[in-house]
Short mmCIF file of C-alpha atoms in Angstrom, two decimals:
data_model
loop_
_atom_site.label_atom_id
_atom_site.label_comp_id
_atom_site.label_asym_id
_atom_site.label_seq_id
_atom_site.Cartn_x
_atom_site.Cartn_y
_atom_site.Cartn_z
CA MET A 3 -17.27 9.44 2.24
CA SER A 4 -20.89 8.52 1.73
CA PRO A 5 -21.99 5.24 0.09
CA GLU A 6 -23.48 7.27 -2.75
CA GLU A 7 -20.17 9.01 -3.44
CA PHE A 8 -18.33 5.70 -3.54
CA LYS A 9 -21.01 4.17 -5.74
CA LYS A 10 -20.64 7.09 -8.15
CA LEU A 11 -16.86 6.63 -8.22
CA VAL A 12 -17.10 2.90 -8.99
CA HIS A 13 -19.83 3.28 -11.59
CA SER A 14 -18.07 6.10 -13.43
CA ARG A 15 -14.65 4.40 -13.58
CA ARG A 16 -14.08 2.92 -17.02
CA SER A 17 -11.13 1.43 -18.84
CA VAL A 18 -10.07 4.19 -21.22
CA ARG A 19 -8.45 3.14 -24.49
CA ILE A 20 -7.54 6.59 -25.84
CA PHE A 21 -6.32 9.51 -23.74
CA SER A 22 -6.11 13.22 -24.45
CA ALA A 23 -2.81 15.09 -24.50
CA LYS A 24 -3.47 16.65 -21.06
CA PRO A 25 -0.67 15.88 -18.59
CA VAL A 26 -1.35 14.42 -15.16
CA PRO A 27 0.19 16.53 -12.36
CA GLU A 28 3.12 14.83 -10.66
CA ASN A 29 1.62 15.38 -7.20
CA VAL A 30 -1.56 13.57 -8.25
CA VAL A 31 0.35 10.49 -9.40
CA ASN A 32 2.43 10.49 -6.23
CA GLU A 33 -0.63 10.80 -3.97
CA CYS A 34 -2.39 7.97 -5.82
CA LEU A 35 0.67 5.73 -5.54
CA ASN A 36 0.71 6.43 -1.80
CA LEU A 37 -2.94 5.39 -1.62
CA ALA A 38 -2.15 2.21 -3.53
CA LEU A 39 0.28 1.27 -0.77
CA LEU A 40 -2.56 1.40 1.77
CA ALA A 41 -4.26 -1.62 0.17
CA PRO A 42 -4.73 -4.73 2.31
CA ASN A 43 -2.05 -7.34 1.83
CA SER A 44 -1.11 -10.78 3.08
CA SER A 45 0.59 -10.70 6.52
CA ASN A 46 1.51 -7.07 5.81
CA LEU A 47 4.45 -8.37 3.77
CA GLN A 48 3.67 -5.95 0.92
CA PRO A 49 5.03 -8.05 -1.98
CA TRP A 50 4.46 -5.31 -4.55
CA GLU A 51 6.36 -2.72 -6.55
CA PHE A 52 5.04 0.10 -8.73
CA HIS A 53 7.39 1.27 -11.46
CA TRP A 54 6.34 4.74 -12.64
CA VAL A 55 8.14 5.04 -15.97
CA ARG A 56 9.39 8.63 -16.24
CA SER A 57 12.19 8.24 -18.79
CA ASN A 58 11.03 9.00 -22.33
CA GLU A 59 13.34 6.32 -23.70
CA LYS A 60 12.00 3.64 -21.37
CA LYS A 61 8.44 4.82 -21.94
CA GLU A 62 8.81 4.33 -25.70
CA GLN A 63 10.22 0.86 -25.09
CA LEU A 64 7.36 0.07 -22.70
CA ILE A 65 4.77 1.20 -25.23
CA LYS A 66 6.23 -1.26 -27.73
CA ALA A 67 6.27 -3.99 -25.06
CA CYS A 68 2.56 -3.23 -24.55
CA LEU A 69 2.07 -4.03 -28.25
CA SER A 70 1.72 -0.30 -29.08
CA GLN A 71 -1.95 -0.44 -28.12
CA PRO A 72 -3.66 2.99 -28.04
CA ALA A 73 -4.09 2.96 -24.25
CA ALA A 74 -0.31 2.74 -23.88
CA SER A 75 0.72 5.02 -26.74
CA THR A 76 -1.65 7.88 -25.77
CA ALA A 77 -1.28 7.65 -21.97
CA ALA A 78 0.27 10.55 -20.09
CA GLU A 79 1.82 8.12 -17.62
CA LEU A 80 2.53 4.40 -17.44
CA ILE A 81 2.83 2.48 -14.17
CA VAL A 82 3.98 -1.14 -14.11
CA CYS A 83 2.49 -3.13 -11.22
CA VAL A 84 4.91 -5.87 -10.19
CA ALA A 85 4.46 -8.75 -7.74
CA ARG A 86 7.58 -9.90 -5.89
CA THR A 87 7.86 -13.40 -4.47
CA ALA A 88 11.22 -13.02 -2.69
CA THR A 89 10.86 -9.74 -0.78
CA TRP A 90 8.84 -11.35 2.02
CA ARG A 91 12.02 -12.16 3.98
CA LYS A 92 13.29 -8.58 4.27
CA ASN A 93 9.76 -7.27 4.83
CA ALA A 94 9.12 -9.84 7.57
CA LYS A 95 12.38 -8.68 9.18
CA LYS A 96 11.14 -5.08 9.01
CA MET A 97 7.88 -6.12 10.66
CA LEU A 98 9.77 -7.93 13.42
CA GLU A 99 11.94 -4.88 14.10
CA ILE A 100 8.88 -2.66 14.38
CA LEU A 101 6.99 -5.08 16.62
CA GLU A 102 9.98 -5.78 18.86
CA SER A 103 10.54 -2.05 19.33
CA GLN A 104 6.98 -1.90 20.67
CA SER A 105 7.15 -5.20 22.53
CA ASP A 106 5.36 -3.88 25.61
CA LYS A 107 2.33 -3.10 23.43
CA VAL A 108 2.46 -6.04 21.01
CA PRO A 109 1.23 -9.56 21.90
CA LYS A 110 3.93 -12.23 21.89
CA THR A 111 1.83 -14.20 19.40
CA ALA A 112 2.31 -11.41 16.82
CA ILE A 113 6.09 -11.52 17.22
CA ASP A 114 6.09 -15.32 17.09
CA TYR A 115 4.03 -15.13 13.90
CA TYR A 116 6.81 -13.29 12.06
CA ARG A 117 9.57 -15.34 13.69
CA LYS A 118 8.10 -18.79 13.09
CA ILE A 119 4.89 -18.94 11.01
CA VAL A 120 5.93 -16.59 8.21
CA PRO A 121 9.22 -18.40 7.45
CA PHE A 122 7.42 -21.76 7.50
CA ALA A 123 4.58 -20.53 5.30
CA TYR A 124 6.61 -18.81 2.58
CA THR A 125 9.90 -20.71 2.41
CA GLN A 126 9.90 -23.11 -0.55
CA GLY A 127 13.57 -24.13 -0.55
CA TYR A 128 15.95 -24.99 -3.37
CA PHE A 129 14.18 -26.84 -6.18
CA ASN A 130 11.00 -26.41 -4.10
CA ILE A 131 12.10 -29.24 -1.76
CA PHE A 132 10.63 -27.63 1.35
CA GLY A 133 7.47 -26.87 -0.62
CA TRP A 134 7.04 -30.58 -1.33
CA ILE A 135 7.61 -31.42 2.34
CA LYS A 136 4.94 -28.87 3.32
CA ARG A 137 2.58 -30.29 0.69
CA ILE A 138 2.83 -33.73 2.32
CA LEU A 139 2.50 -32.31 5.84
CA VAL A 140 -0.62 -30.28 5.10
CA PHE A 141 -2.12 -33.25 3.25
CA LEU A 142 -1.72 -35.43 6.34
CA ILE A 143 -2.75 -32.75 8.84
CA GLY A 144 -5.74 -31.90 6.68
CA PHE A 145 -7.32 -35.26 7.41
CA LYS A 146 -7.95 -34.17 11.00
CA THR A 147 -8.25 -30.39 10.95
CA PRO A 148 -8.53 -27.43 8.56
CA VAL A 149 -5.09 -26.22 7.51
CA PRO A 150 -3.75 -23.57 5.09
CA ARG A 151 -2.63 -25.57 2.06
CA ASN A 152 -0.81 -22.85 0.12
CA PRO A 153 1.72 -21.64 -0.81
CA VAL A 154 3.69 -24.84 -1.42
CA SER A 155 5.27 -23.99 -4.80
CA ARG A 156 6.77 -21.22 -6.90
CA ASN A 157 3.44 -20.89 -8.75
CA ASP A 158 1.60 -20.57 -5.44
CA MET A 159 3.96 -17.74 -4.47
CA VAL A 160 3.28 -15.92 -7.75
CA THR A 161 -0.46 -16.25 -7.13
CA TRP A 162 -0.04 -15.05 -3.53
CA ALA A 163 1.93 -11.94 -4.49
CA SER A 164 -0.22 -11.18 -7.54
CA LYS A 165 -3.43 -11.13 -5.48
CA THR A 166 -1.94 -8.52 -3.18
CA CYS A 167 -0.55 -6.48 -6.08
CA ALA A 168 -3.95 -6.49 -7.82
CA LEU A 169 -5.65 -5.16 -4.67
CA ALA A 170 -3.23 -2.24 -4.65
CA ALA A 171 -3.71 -1.66 -8.38
CA GLU A 172 -7.45 -1.24 -7.80
CA ASN A 173 -6.70 1.33 -5.08
CA LEU A 174 -4.46 3.11 -7.56
CA MET A 175 -7.07 3.22 -10.32
CA LEU A 176 -9.90 4.40 -8.07
CA ALA A 177 -7.65 7.07 -6.55
CA ILE A 178 -6.69 8.37 -9.99
CA HIS A 179 -10.33 8.49 -11.03
CA ALA A 180 -11.23 10.35 -7.82
CA HIS A 181 -8.71 13.00 -8.92
CA GLY A 182 -10.54 13.47 -12.22
CA PHE A 183 -8.30 11.33 -14.44
CA ASP A 184 -8.68 7.89 -15.97
CA THR A 185 -6.87 4.58 -16.30
CA CYS A 186 -6.65 1.42 -18.32
CA PRO A 187 -5.23 -1.75 -16.73
CA MET A 188 -3.40 -3.62 -19.49
CA GLU A 189 -2.57 -7.33 -19.56
CA GLY A 190 -1.58 -7.39 -23.22
CA PHE A 191 2.20 -7.06 -23.03
CA ASP A 192 5.49 -8.87 -23.53
CA ALA A 193 6.49 -9.67 -19.93
CA ARG A 194 10.03 -10.70 -20.89
CA ARG A 195 10.67 -7.35 -22.56
CA ILE A 196 9.23 -5.46 -19.58
CA HIS A 197 11.59 -7.37 -17.28
CA LYS A 198 14.49 -6.27 -19.45
CA ILE A 199 13.35 -2.63 -19.76
CA LEU A 200 12.94 -2.24 -16.00
CA ASN A 201 15.83 -4.54 -15.08
CA LEU A 202 13.55 -6.51 -12.78
CA PRO A 203 14.88 -9.24 -10.47
CA SER A 204 14.12 -12.86 -11.31
CA ASP A 205 11.40 -13.14 -8.65
CA SER A 206 9.35 -10.37 -10.30
CA HIS A 207 6.02 -11.02 -12.00
CA THR A 208 4.39 -8.22 -13.99
CA VAL A 209 0.72 -8.24 -13.01
CA MET A 210 -0.47 -5.35 -15.17
CA VAL A 211 0.55 -2.06 -16.72
CA VAL A 212 -1.73 0.83 -15.76
CA ALA A 213 -2.11 3.60 -18.32
CA VAL A 214 -3.00 6.98 -16.80
CA GLY A 215 -4.37 10.14 -18.37
CA GLU A 216 -7.43 12.18 -19.22
CA LYS A 217 -10.09 10.39 -21.24
CA ALA A 218 -10.35 11.54 -24.85
CA PRO A 219 -13.89 12.02 -26.24
CA GLU A 220 -13.56 8.71 -28.10
CA GLY A 221 -11.64 7.07 -25.25
CA VAL A 222 -14.33 4.63 -24.11
CA TYR A 223 -15.26 2.17 -26.83
CA GLY A 224 -18.81 1.40 -25.75
CA PRO A 225 -21.21 0.90 -22.85
CA ARG A 226 -20.09 -1.25 -19.95
CA ILE A 227 -21.23 -4.85 -20.41
CA ARG A 228 -21.77 -7.12 -17.44
CA PHE A 229 -23.51 -10.49 -17.46
CA GLU A 230 -26.36 -11.51 -15.19
CA ARG A 231 -25.63 -11.14 -11.47
CA GLU A 232 -26.85 -14.67 -10.82
CA LEU A 233 -23.90 -16.09 -12.78
CA PHE A 234 -21.41 -14.73 -10.28
CA ILE A 235 -23.10 -14.04 -6.93
CA LYS A 236 -23.94 -17.23 -5.05
CA GLU A 237 -25.78 -17.43 -1.74
CA VAL A 238 -25.12 -20.72 0.04
#
């Protein structure tokens, strides 16, 4: 892919508020979801889930949970992007199994990372007790040397998983646009109702709901507005 092609893809992607009635082929959605899973993620622990809502009953409930906004009610498909803060244990175990099966090709430091560093980094303990212990430890160690200071709380874990989930959501949206369709990432929703509709575990955090479909003629509300580059890009 040339830089110009990628530039064209990024510039032409817009958040679409109204979609046409054209369906999105199932194979397109599946391929784009597969591409979402190729996004970079912390320690390859993949703390994400993508709930493609196929049931008409659940879709109607989800539209209401998204405040019945036009992007939700006119979308051909709705995908709920969920960050998980508790799946790191089983995914770390999967990584260990894979690495140990290739032990002659994998450095011992990589195996030790998943055996020792990952449990230390992500375990918070009951009532966040271990998180508080880590907070004190990194505070003291930080006087002498740089040290990772997060995650040391439930909120830190939500932030950690949400960052990874958002990276994958961007992959998803760009992939859908590359296939000739459009998206709208929605943050206006009732998270509690979404948890109930999807029967999500308690460690789940809904990052966004992505509406998918073909842009209607009136689907984009206006020109893209971005503020001055100097406000956001800093050279130090």
